[in-house]
Amino acid sequence: GGRGGSVGYAEVAWWEYALTQAPAIVGYAWRALWPANLIFDYGVDVEKNPAVVVPAALAVLGALGVGIHALRRHPVAGFAFAWFFLILAPTSSIVPVATQTIAEHRMYLPLAALIVPAVLLLHRAVPRAIFPICLALLATAGWRTHARNADYRDSLSIWADTARRVPDSPRARNNHGAMLLERGRTDEAVAEFHATLELSPTHAQAWHNLGNVQSARGRFDEALGFYQRAIELEPENANFHASLGHAYLEAGQPDAAIATLRAAVALAPNKASHPYNLASVLMKIGRTEEAGPPLARAL
């Protein structure tokens, strides 16, 4: 449930996704050893540069070959390799997760396949020193976790960090702008929305957010154009229709506002805010009796 729009071949070809997964897996493994330069959201880009893909693919295929050999000759070690690759396979092979082509959280469960054998090997190699070694590793990992948690202190900080690390990601730039706008840093937010549209002119949410900026400034006539552009790009988005309806009302066009809000209700019939907003507009212009059914729907 909920993955029908994010998994499959509609947005990304299987071979493009597969090429991207080679450097992704190498990156996951490297960050498992030293968790620095972590990225919250890599976006939807695919990697096609042979200078990046070929060495990574050779490394992954080499590790896979070692794992297959180990399964035959050293089954316990082979199990660790199998765990690593099989758990990663559903998200990191040929079935695209188009909403995020690389995601570090896919490494959480396969990480055990690296940590457990490493600890067992250390215990066999230096049994008397295993406790202080693990304590030192724990302290180091704890320090890195503490540093990373600073990025997670709120939604603005995590998106600011992501936009800094992946400046070519439209989603990161747009979401950073949205968080800035929530905090009243309007000029900075506008700059991020324009940067988003330079990267992706058809980014509907960025157009919608520019409309929100103009609405916040009380420039509802200007907001209309941004909202209308967002709806052209995503005509099924009920929230866009709701925003446009509000802007129509504030711009002195109540009939257009009612028609647009009715469209929002039709697109998202189970979201209470849309019929409630429609009823509010009807009551504001004196059409109180018509407000009854949408209010009942909202309840």
PDB file of C-alpha atoms in Angstrom:
ATOM      1  CA  GLY A   1       0.000   0.000   0.000  1.00  0.00           C
ATOM      2  CA  GLY A   2       1.187   3.470  -0.853  1.00  0.00           C
ATOM      3  CA  ARG A   3       4.025   2.315  -3.101  1.00  0.00           C
ATOM      4  CA  GLY A   4       2.076   2.079  -6.346  1.00  0.00           C
ATOM      5  CA  GLY A   5       3.294   5.478  -7.443  1.00  0.00           C
ATOM      6  CA  SER A   6       6.924   5.099  -6.445  1.00  0.00           C
ATOM      7  CA  VAL A   7       8.078   1.623  -7.489  1.00  0.00           C
ATOM      8  CA  GLY A   8       8.246   0.462 -11.098  1.00  0.00           C
ATOM      9  CA  TYR A   9       9.545   1.296 -14.535  1.00  0.00           C
ATOM     10  CA  ALA A  10       7.365   4.281 -15.439  1.00  0.00           C
ATOM     11  CA  GLU A  11       9.916   6.939 -14.462  1.00  0.00           C
ATOM     12  CA  VAL A  12      13.306   5.161 -14.644  1.00  0.00           C
ATOM     13  CA  ALA A  13      14.527   2.393 -16.948  1.00  0.00           C
ATOM     14  CA  TRP A  14      15.711  -0.761 -15.196  1.00  0.00           C
ATOM     15  CA  TRP A  15      19.212  -0.512 -16.666  1.00  0.00           C
ATOM     16  CA  GLU A  16      19.623   3.129 -15.594  1.00  0.00           C
ATOM     17  CA  TYR A  17      18.566   2.190 -12.093  1.00  0.00           C
ATOM     18  CA  ALA A  18      20.909  -0.831 -12.077  1.00  0.00           C
ATOM     19  CA  LEU A  19      23.878   1.301 -13.143  1.00  0.00           C
ATOM     20  CA  THR A  20      23.104   3.736 -10.327  1.00  0.00           C
ATOM     21  CA  GLN A  21      22.985   0.969  -7.729  1.00  0.00           C
ATOM     22  CA  ALA A  22      26.629  -0.047  -8.236  1.00  0.00           C
ATOM     23  CA  PRO A  23      28.107   3.208  -6.844  1.00  0.00           C
ATOM     24  CA  ALA A  24      25.217   3.346  -4.371  1.00  0.00           C
ATOM     25  CA  ILE A  25      26.137  -0.031  -2.830  1.00  0.00           C
ATOM     26  CA  VAL A  26      29.823   0.912  -2.669  1.00  0.00           C
ATOM     27  CA  GLY A  27      28.787   4.138  -0.952  1.00  0.00           C
ATOM     28  CA  TYR A  28      26.622   2.260   1.549  1.00  0.00           C
ATOM     29  CA  ALA A  29      29.498  -0.064   2.418  1.00  0.00           C
ATOM     30  CA  TRP A  30      31.972   2.806   2.791  1.00  0.00           C
ATOM     31  CA  ARG A  31      29.626   4.757   5.031  1.00  0.00           C
ATOM     32  CA  ALA A  32      29.132   1.623   7.113  1.00  0.00           C
ATOM     33  CA  LEU A  33      32.857   1.775   7.875  1.00  0.00           C
ATOM     34  CA  TRP A  34      32.911   5.544   8.433  1.00  0.00           C
ATOM     35  CA  PRO A  35      29.493   7.261   8.591  1.00  0.00           C
ATOM     36  CA  ALA A  36      30.449  10.708   7.323  1.00  0.00           C
ATOM     37  CA  ASN A  37      28.896  12.868   4.614  1.00  0.00           C
ATOM     38  CA  LEU A  38      25.520  11.242   5.138  1.00  0.00           C
ATOM     39  CA  ILE A  39      22.701  12.481   2.909  1.00  0.00           C
ATOM     40  CA  PHE A  40      19.053  12.523   3.951  1.00  0.00           C
ATOM     41  CA  ASP A  41      17.614  12.537   0.409  1.00  0.00           C
ATOM     42  CA  TYR A  42      19.642  11.833  -2.739  1.00  0.00           C
ATOM     43  CA  GLY A  43      16.785  12.762  -5.061  1.00  0.00           C
ATOM     44  CA  VAL A  44      15.867  10.998  -8.282  1.00  0.00           C
ATOM     45  CA  ASP A  45      18.989  11.315 -10.427  1.00  0.00           C
ATOM     46  CA  VAL A  46      20.577   8.293 -12.077  1.00  0.00           C
ATOM     47  CA  GLU A  47      24.306   7.728 -12.553  1.00  0.00           C
ATOM     48  CA  LYS A  48      25.521   7.082 -16.117  1.00  0.00           C
ATOM     49  CA  ASN A  49      29.121   8.280 -15.950  1.00  0.00           C
ATOM     50  CA  PRO A  50      31.330   5.270 -16.878  1.00  0.00           C
ATOM     51  CA  ALA A  51      34.179   6.609 -14.736  1.00  0.00           C
ATOM     52  CA  VAL A  52      31.899   6.264 -11.714  1.00  0.00           C
ATOM     53  CA  VAL A  53      29.846   3.215 -12.673  1.00  0.00           C
ATOM     54  CA  VAL A  54      32.528   0.848 -14.014  1.00  0.00           C
ATOM     55  CA  PRO A  55      34.875   0.752 -10.964  1.00  0.00           C
ATOM     56  CA  ALA A  56      31.906   0.474  -8.625  1.00  0.00           C
ATOM     57  CA  ALA A  57      30.326  -2.302 -10.701  1.00  0.00           C
ATOM     58  CA  LEU A  58      33.606  -4.238 -10.723  1.00  0.00           C
ATOM     59  CA  ALA A  59      33.832  -3.914  -6.937  1.00  0.00           C
ATOM     60  CA  VAL A  60      30.241  -5.117  -6.441  1.00  0.00           C
ATOM     61  CA  LEU A  61      30.616  -8.007  -8.895  1.00  0.00           C
ATOM     62  CA  GLY A  62      33.902  -8.962  -7.260  1.00  0.00           C
ATOM     63  CA  ALA A  63      32.281  -9.026  -3.814  1.00  0.00           C
ATOM     64  CA  LEU A  64      29.391 -11.023  -5.230  1.00  0.00           C
ATOM     65  CA  GLY A  65      31.824 -13.541  -6.713  1.00  0.00           C
ATOM     66  CA  VAL A  66      33.642 -13.868  -3.390  1.00  0.00           C
ATOM     67  CA  GLY A  67      30.272 -14.417  -1.715  1.00  0.00           C
ATOM     68  CA  ILE A  68      29.260 -17.178  -4.124  1.00  0.00           C
ATOM     69  CA  HIS A  69      32.629 -18.887  -3.635  1.00  0.00           C
ATOM     70  CA  ALA A  70      32.289 -18.541   0.141  1.00  0.00           C
ATOM     71  CA  LEU A  71      28.821 -20.106   0.118  1.00  0.00           C
ATOM     72  CA  ARG A  72      30.350 -23.241  -1.397  1.00  0.00           C
ATOM     73  CA  ARG A  73      33.570 -23.441   0.613  1.00  0.00           C
ATOM     74  CA  HIS A  74      32.891 -21.450   3.815  1.00  0.00           C
ATOM     75  CA  PRO A  75      29.119 -21.405   4.377  1.00  0.00           C
ATOM     76  CA  VAL A  76      29.198 -19.273   7.533  1.00  0.00           C
ATOM     77  CA  ALA A  77      31.102 -16.472   5.792  1.00  0.00           C
ATOM     78  CA  GLY A  78      29.019 -17.026   2.674  1.00  0.00           C
ATOM     79  CA  PHE A  79      25.880 -16.489   4.736  1.00  0.00           C
ATOM     80  CA  ALA A  80      27.061 -12.965   5.594  1.00  0.00           C
ATOM     81  CA  PHE A  81      27.615 -12.161   1.908  1.00  0.00           C
ATOM     82  CA  ALA A  82      24.235 -13.654   1.002  1.00  0.00           C
ATOM     83  CA  TRP A  83      22.518 -11.635   3.737  1.00  0.00           C
ATOM     84  CA  PHE A  84      24.101  -8.446   2.498  1.00  0.00           C
ATOM     85  CA  PHE A  85      23.157  -8.876  -1.165  1.00  0.00           C
ATOM     86  CA  LEU A  86      19.753 -10.534  -0.774  1.00  0.00           C
ATOM     87  CA  ILE A  87      18.417  -7.947   1.661  1.00  0.00           C
ATOM     88  CA  LEU A  88      19.624  -5.133  -0.612  1.00  0.00           C
ATOM     89  CA  ALA A  89      18.368  -6.797  -3.793  1.00  0.00           C
ATOM     90  CA  PRO A  90      14.680  -5.731  -3.723  1.00  0.00           C
ATOM     91  CA  THR A  91      15.551  -2.009  -3.571  1.00  0.00           C
ATOM     92  CA  SER A  92      19.061  -1.931  -5.013  1.00  0.00           C
ATOM     93  CA  SER A  93      19.128  -4.007  -8.181  1.00  0.00           C
ATOM     94  CA  ILE A  94      16.829  -3.618 -11.212  1.00  0.00           C
ATOM     95  CA  VAL A  95      13.392  -2.635  -9.830  1.00  0.00           C
ATOM     96  CA  PRO A  96      13.429   1.162  -9.642  1.00  0.00           C
ATOM     97  CA  VAL A  97      12.294   3.057  -6.588  1.00  0.00           C
ATOM     98  CA  ALA A  98      11.776   6.134  -8.703  1.00  0.00           C
ATOM     99  CA  THR A  99      11.096   8.546  -5.839  1.00  0.00           C
ATOM    100  CA  GLN A 100      14.624   8.053  -4.468  1.00  0.00           C
ATOM    101  CA  THR A 101      17.201   6.197  -6.543  1.00  0.00           C
ATOM    102  CA  ILE A 102      19.697   6.025  -3.650  1.00  0.00           C
ATOM    103  CA  ALA A 103      18.725   5.870   0.023  1.00  0.00           C
ATOM    104  CA  GLU A 104      21.096   5.191   2.900  1.00  0.00           C
ATOM    105  CA  HIS A 105      18.353   3.686   5.063  1.00  0.00           C
ATOM    106  CA  ARG A 106      18.325   0.682   2.731  1.00  0.00           C
ATOM    107  CA  MET A 107      21.608  -0.270   4.405  1.00  0.00           C
ATOM    108  CA  TYR A 108      20.194  -0.505   7.949  1.00  0.00           C
ATOM    109  CA  LEU A 109      19.354  -4.218   7.911  1.00  0.00           C
ATOM    110  CA  PRO A 110      22.221  -5.400   5.636  1.00  0.00           C
ATOM    111  CA  LEU A 111      24.560  -3.526   7.992  1.00  0.00           C
ATOM    112  CA  ALA A 112      24.305  -6.451  10.408  1.00  0.00           C
ATOM    113  CA  ALA A 113      25.901  -8.658   7.742  1.00  0.00           C
ATOM    114  CA  LEU A 114      29.027  -6.493   7.993  1.00  0.00           C
ATOM    115  CA  ILE A 115      29.096  -5.769  11.718  1.00  0.00           C
ATOM    116  CA  VAL A 116      28.538  -9.283  13.093  1.00  0.00           C
ATOM    117  CA  PRO A 117      31.358 -10.974  11.089  1.00  0.00           C
ATOM    118  CA  ALA A 118      33.673  -8.046  11.849  1.00  0.00           C
ATOM    119  CA  VAL A 119      33.113  -8.439  15.601  1.00  0.00           C
ATOM    120  CA  LEU A 120      33.552 -12.229  15.404  1.00  0.00           C
ATOM    121  CA  LEU A 121      36.779 -11.855  13.428  1.00  0.00           C
ATOM    122  CA  LEU A 122      38.092  -9.339  15.953  1.00  0.00           C
ATOM    123  CA  HIS A 123      37.189 -11.682  18.780  1.00  0.00           C
ATOM    124  CA  ARG A 124      39.086 -14.521  17.120  1.00  0.00           C
ATOM    125  CA  ALA A 125      42.100 -12.364  16.246  1.00  0.00           C
ATOM    126  CA  VAL A 126      42.475 -10.444  19.526  1.00  0.00           C
ATOM    127  CA  PRO A 127      40.230 -12.120  22.125  1.00  0.00           C
ATOM    128  CA  ARG A 128      41.717 -10.233  25.082  1.00  0.00           C
ATOM    129  CA  ALA A 129      41.436  -6.840  23.420  1.00  0.00           C
ATOM    130  CA  ILE A 130      37.949  -7.235  21.988  1.00  0.00           C
ATOM    131  CA  PHE A 131      36.216  -5.305  24.795  1.00  0.00           C
ATOM    132  CA  PRO A 132      38.354  -2.129  24.650  1.00  0.00           C
ATOM    133  CA  ILE A 133      38.318  -2.214  20.835  1.00  0.00           C
ATOM    134  CA  CYS A 134      34.511  -2.422  20.739  1.00  0.00           C
ATOM    135  CA  LEU A 135      34.292   0.260  23.414  1.00  0.00           C
ATOM    136  CA  ALA A 136      36.460   2.568  21.312  1.00  0.00           C
ATOM    137  CA  LEU A 137      34.384   1.827  18.213  1.00  0.00           C
ATOM    138  CA  LEU A 138      31.213   2.462  20.187  1.00  0.00           C
ATOM    139  CA  ALA A 139      32.517   5.797  21.443  1.00  0.00           C
ATOM    140  CA  THR A 140      33.514   6.813  17.908  1.00  0.00           C
ATOM    141  CA  ALA A 141      30.150   5.803  16.484  1.00  0.00           C
ATOM    142  CA  GLY A 142      28.404   7.609  19.332  1.00  0.00           C
ATOM    143  CA  TRP A 143      30.334  10.779  18.548  1.00  0.00           C
ATOM    144  CA  ARG A 144      29.375  10.549  14.872  1.00  0.00           C
ATOM    145  CA  THR A 145      25.736   9.930  15.837  1.00  0.00           C
ATOM    146  CA  HIS A 146      25.762  12.970  18.108  1.00  0.00           C
ATOM    147  CA  ALA A 147      27.143  15.102  15.287  1.00  0.00           C
ATOM    148  CA  ARG A 148      24.560  13.802  12.818  1.00  0.00           C
ATOM    149  CA  ASN A 149      21.712  14.396  15.269  1.00  0.00           C
ATOM    150  CA  ALA A 150      22.478  18.113  15.067  1.00  0.00           C
ATOM    151  CA  ASP A 151      21.301  17.981  11.447  1.00  0.00           C
ATOM    152  CA  TYR A 152      18.066  16.308  12.586  1.00  0.00           C
ATOM    153  CA  ARG A 153      17.209  18.872  15.268  1.00  0.00           C
ATOM    154  CA  ASP A 154      14.352  20.202  13.087  1.00  0.00           C
ATOM    155  CA  SER A 155      12.986  20.082   9.548  1.00  0.00           C
ATOM    156  CA  LEU A 156      14.841  23.231   8.489  1.00  0.00           C
ATOM    157  CA  SER A 157      18.252  21.963   9.570  1.00  0.00           C
ATOM    158  CA  ILE A 158      17.940  18.575   7.842  1.00  0.00           C
ATOM    159  CA  TRP A 159      16.764  20.106   4.555  1.00  0.00           C
ATOM    160  CA  ALA A 160      19.416  22.828   4.742  1.00  0.00           C
ATOM    161  CA  ASP A 161      22.072  20.112   5.144  1.00  0.00           C
ATOM    162  CA  THR A 162      20.584  18.106   2.263  1.00  0.00           C
ATOM    163  CA  ALA A 163      20.407  21.127  -0.057  1.00  0.00           C
ATOM    164  CA  ARG A 164      24.042  21.893   0.747  1.00  0.00           C
ATOM    165  CA  ARG A 165      25.216  18.352   0.008  1.00  0.00           C
ATOM    166  CA  VAL A 166      22.998  17.763  -3.053  1.00  0.00           C
ATOM    167  CA  PRO A 167      22.575  21.247  -4.554  1.00  0.00           C
ATOM    168  CA  ASP A 168      21.352  19.837  -7.885  1.00  0.00           C
ATOM    169  CA  SER A 169      18.366  18.092  -6.294  1.00  0.00           C
ATOM    170  CA  PRO A 170      15.115  19.982  -7.037  1.00  0.00           C
ATOM    171  CA  ARG A 171      13.343  18.255  -4.157  1.00  0.00           C
ATOM    172  CA  ALA A 172      15.989  19.227  -1.630  1.00  0.00           C
ATOM    173  CA  ARG A 173      16.033  22.851  -2.774  1.00  0.00           C
ATOM    174  CA  ASN A 174      12.243  23.098  -2.823  1.00  0.00           C
ATOM    175  CA  ASN A 175      11.803  21.509   0.606  1.00  0.00           C
ATOM    176  CA  HIS A 176      14.518  23.728   2.052  1.00  0.00           C
ATOM    177  CA  GLY A 177      12.642  26.708   0.663  1.00  0.00           C
ATOM    178  CA  ALA A 178       9.367  25.497   2.166  1.00  0.00           C
ATOM    179  CA  MET A 179      10.971  25.226   5.605  1.00  0.00           C
ATOM    180  CA  LEU A 180      12.449  28.729   5.241  1.00  0.00           C
ATOM    181  CA  LEU A 181       9.030  30.071   4.264  1.00  0.00           C
ATOM    182  CA  GLU A 182       7.442  28.482   7.351  1.00  0.00           C
ATOM    183  CA  ARG A 183       9.887  30.462   9.484  1.00  0.00           C
ATOM    184  CA  GLY A 184       9.239  33.749   7.754  1.00  0.00           C
ATOM    185  CA  ARG A 185      12.554  33.877   5.874  1.00  0.00           C
ATOM    186  CA  THR A 186      10.721  34.748   2.680  1.00  0.00           C
ATOM    187  CA  ASP A 187      13.512  36.142   0.527  1.00  0.00           C
ATOM    188  CA  GLU A 188      15.709  33.092   1.160  1.00  0.00           C
ATOM    189  CA  ALA A 189      12.749  30.826   0.424  1.00  0.00           C
ATOM    190  CA  VAL A 190      12.049  32.555  -2.896  1.00  0.00           C
ATOM    191  CA  ALA A 191      15.677  32.087  -3.913  1.00  0.00           C
ATOM    192  CA  GLU A 192      15.390  28.353  -3.222  1.00  0.00           C
ATOM    193  CA  PHE A 193      12.139  28.046  -5.192  1.00  0.00           C
ATOM    194  CA  HIS A 194      13.696  29.804  -8.182  1.00  0.00           C
ATOM    195  CA  ALA A 195      16.746  27.528  -7.900  1.00  0.00           C
ATOM    196  CA  THR A 196      14.360  24.558  -7.926  1.00  0.00           C
ATOM    197  CA  LEU A 197      12.697  25.773 -11.110  1.00  0.00           C
ATOM    198  CA  GLU A 198      16.047  26.363 -12.795  1.00  0.00           C
ATOM    199  CA  LEU A 199      16.847  22.705 -12.133  1.00  0.00           C
ATOM    200  CA  SER A 200      13.330  21.463 -12.974  1.00  0.00           C
ATOM    201  CA  PRO A 201      10.965  23.952 -14.691  1.00  0.00           C
ATOM    202  CA  THR A 202       8.063  21.485 -14.322  1.00  0.00           C
ATOM    203  CA  HIS A 203       8.394  21.169 -10.535  1.00  0.00           C
ATOM    204  CA  ALA A 204       4.749  21.822  -9.632  1.00  0.00           C
ATOM    205  CA  GLN A 205       5.323  22.124  -5.899  1.00  0.00           C
ATOM    206  CA  ALA A 206       7.847  24.940  -6.419  1.00  0.00           C
ATOM    207  CA  TRP A 207       5.290  26.885  -8.474  1.00  0.00           C
ATOM    208  CA  HIS A 208       2.742  26.295  -5.721  1.00  0.00           C
ATOM    209  CA  ASN A 209       5.196  27.483  -3.093  1.00  0.00           C
ATOM    210  CA  LEU A 210       5.838  30.692  -5.040  1.00  0.00           C
ATOM    211  CA  GLY A 211       2.088  31.198  -4.962  1.00  0.00           C
ATOM    212  CA  ASN A 212       2.195  30.723  -1.192  1.00  0.00           C
ATOM    213  CA  VAL A 213       4.877  33.434  -0.992  1.00  0.00           C
ATOM    214  CA  GLN A 214       2.682  35.917  -2.842  1.00  0.00           C
ATOM    215  CA  SER A 215      -0.328  34.949  -0.727  1.00  0.00           C
ATOM    216  CA  ALA A 216       1.690  35.529   2.438  1.00  0.00           C
ATOM    217  CA  ARG A 217       2.597  38.975   1.092  1.00  0.00           C
ATOM    218  CA  GLY A 218      -1.064  39.719   0.348  1.00  0.00           C
ATOM    219  CA  ARG A 219      -0.466  39.781  -3.411  1.00  0.00           C
ATOM    220  CA  PHE A 220      -3.274  37.408  -4.309  1.00  0.00           C
ATOM    221  CA  ASP A 221      -3.602  38.539  -7.932  1.00  0.00           C
ATOM    222  CA  GLU A 222       0.042  37.536  -8.468  1.00  0.00           C
ATOM    223  CA  ALA A 223      -0.440  34.306  -6.538  1.00  0.00           C
ATOM    224  CA  LEU A 224      -3.159  33.193  -8.970  1.00  0.00           C
ATOM    225  CA  GLY A 225      -0.700  32.750 -11.833  1.00  0.00           C
ATOM    226  CA  PHE A 226       1.656  30.589  -9.781  1.00  0.00           C
ATOM    227  CA  TYR A 227      -1.169  28.389  -8.499  1.00  0.00           C
ATOM    228  CA  GLN A 228      -2.632  28.010 -11.981  1.00  0.00           C
ATOM    229  CA  ARG A 229       0.762  26.928 -13.332  1.00  0.00           C
ATOM    230  CA  ALA A 230       1.051  24.339 -10.551  1.00  0.00           C
ATOM    231  CA  ILE A 231      -2.390  22.953 -11.447  1.00  0.00           C
ATOM    232  CA  GLU A 232      -1.451  22.777 -15.137  1.00  0.00           C
ATOM    233  CA  LEU A 233       1.441  20.515 -14.135  1.00  0.00           C
ATOM    234  CA  GLU A 234      -0.492  18.456 -11.542  1.00  0.00           C
ATOM    235  CA  PRO A 235      -4.212  18.793 -12.283  1.00  0.00           C
ATOM    236  CA  GLU A 236      -5.131  16.043  -9.809  1.00  0.00           C
ATOM    237  CA  ASN A 237      -3.551  17.751  -6.792  1.00  0.00           C
ATOM    238  CA  ALA A 238      -6.422  18.800  -4.507  1.00  0.00           C
ATOM    239  CA  ASN A 239      -4.207  20.968  -2.314  1.00  0.00           C
ATOM    240  CA  PHE A 240      -3.247  23.101  -5.313  1.00  0.00           C
ATOM    241  CA  HIS A 241      -6.938  23.674  -6.087  1.00  0.00           C
ATOM    242  CA  ALA A 242      -7.586  24.591  -2.448  1.00  0.00           C
ATOM    243  CA  SER A 243      -4.814  27.198  -2.506  1.00  0.00           C
ATOM    244  CA  LEU A 244      -6.083  28.634  -5.765  1.00  0.00           C
ATOM    245  CA  GLY A 245      -9.592  28.822  -4.335  1.00  0.00           C
ATOM    246  CA  HIS A 246      -8.358  30.803  -1.341  1.00  0.00           C
ATOM    247  CA  ALA A 247      -6.454  33.174  -3.613  1.00  0.00           C
ATOM    248  CA  TYR A 248      -9.548  33.679  -5.803  1.00  0.00           C
ATOM    249  CA  LEU A 249     -11.589  34.594  -2.722  1.00  0.00           C
ATOM    250  CA  GLU A 250      -9.008  37.090  -1.453  1.00  0.00           C
ATOM    251  CA  ALA A 251      -8.689  38.542  -4.959  1.00  0.00           C
ATOM    252  CA  GLY A 252     -12.417  39.282  -4.998  1.00  0.00           C
ATOM    253  CA  GLN A 253     -13.545  36.426  -7.253  1.00  0.00           C
ATOM    254  CA  PRO A 254     -15.879  34.360  -5.018  1.00  0.00           C
ATOM    255  CA  ASP A 255     -17.569  32.427  -7.838  1.00  0.00           C
ATOM    256  CA  ALA A 256     -14.189  31.227  -9.139  1.00  0.00           C
ATOM    257  CA  ALA A 257     -13.196  30.391  -5.568  1.00  0.00           C
ATOM    258  CA  ILE A 258     -16.291  28.228  -5.063  1.00  0.00           C
ATOM    259  CA  ALA A 259     -15.801  26.376  -8.348  1.00  0.00           C
ATOM    260  CA  THR A 260     -12.151  25.706  -7.548  1.00  0.00           C
ATOM    261  CA  LEU A 261     -12.879  24.533  -4.015  1.00  0.00           C
ATOM    262  CA  ARG A 262     -15.570  22.210  -5.334  1.00  0.00           C
ATOM    263  CA  ALA A 263     -12.890  20.710  -7.581  1.00  0.00           C
ATOM    264  CA  ALA A 264     -10.661  20.203  -4.518  1.00  0.00           C
ATOM    265  CA  VAL A 265     -13.495  18.359  -2.749  1.00  0.00           C
ATOM    266  CA  ALA A 266     -14.056  16.156  -5.797  1.00  0.00           C
ATOM    267  CA  LEU A 267     -10.360  15.300  -6.034  1.00  0.00           C
ATOM    268  CA  ALA A 268      -9.944  14.474  -2.331  1.00  0.00           C
ATOM    269  CA  PRO A 269     -13.423  13.603  -1.015  1.00  0.00           C
ATOM    270  CA  ASN A 270     -12.103  12.101   2.216  1.00  0.00           C
ATOM    271  CA  LYS A 271     -10.069  15.113   3.348  1.00  0.00           C
ATOM    272  CA  ALA A 272     -12.173  17.173   5.755  1.00  0.00           C
ATOM    273  CA  SER A 273     -10.401  20.488   5.221  1.00  0.00           C
ATOM    274  CA  HIS A 274     -11.594  20.853   1.603  1.00  0.00           C
ATOM    275  CA  PRO A 275     -15.377  20.730   2.220  1.00  0.00           C
ATOM    276  CA  TYR A 276     -14.859  22.834   5.334  1.00  0.00           C
ATOM    277  CA  ASN A 277     -13.058  25.529   3.313  1.00  0.00           C
ATOM    278  CA  LEU A 278     -15.802  25.408   0.690  1.00  0.00           C
ATOM    279  CA  ALA A 279     -18.457  25.882   3.378  1.00  0.00           C
ATOM    280  CA  SER A 280     -16.506  28.774   4.886  1.00  0.00           C
ATOM    281  CA  VAL A 281     -16.449  30.599   1.556  1.00  0.00           C
ATOM    282  CA  LEU A 282     -20.165  30.006   0.998  1.00  0.00           C
ATOM    283  CA  MET A 283     -20.942  31.438   4.427  1.00  0.00           C
ATOM    284  CA  LYS A 284     -18.680  34.445   3.880  1.00  0.00           C
ATOM    285  CA  ILE A 285     -20.649  35.468   0.798  1.00  0.00           C
ATOM    286  CA  GLY A 286     -24.038  34.850   2.416  1.00  0.00           C
ATOM    287  CA  ARG A 287     -24.931  31.514   0.782  1.00  0.00           C
ATOM    288  CA  THR A 288     -25.364  29.907   4.177  1.00  0.00           C
ATOM    289  CA  GLU A 289     -27.844  27.196   3.260  1.00  0.00           C
ATOM    290  CA  GLU A 290     -25.508  25.831   0.591  1.00  0.00           C
ATOM    291  CA  ALA A 291     -22.822  25.459   3.265  1.00  0.00           C
ATOM    292  CA  GLY A 292     -24.768  22.714   5.055  1.00  0.00           C
ATOM    293  CA  PRO A 293     -23.850  19.708   2.862  1.00  0.00           C
ATOM    294  CA  PRO A 294     -20.082  20.432   2.728  1.00  0.00           C
ATOM    295  CA  LEU A 295     -20.051  21.028   6.507  1.00  0.00           C
ATOM    296  CA  ALA A 296     -21.804  17.703   7.012  1.00  0.00           C
ATOM    297  CA  ARG A 297     -19.236  16.120   4.702  1.00  0.00           C
ATOM    298  CA  ALA A 298     -16.418  17.636   6.738  1.00  0.00           C
ATOM    299  CA  LEU A 299     -17.885  16.267   9.954  1.00  0.00           C
TER     300      LEU A 299
END
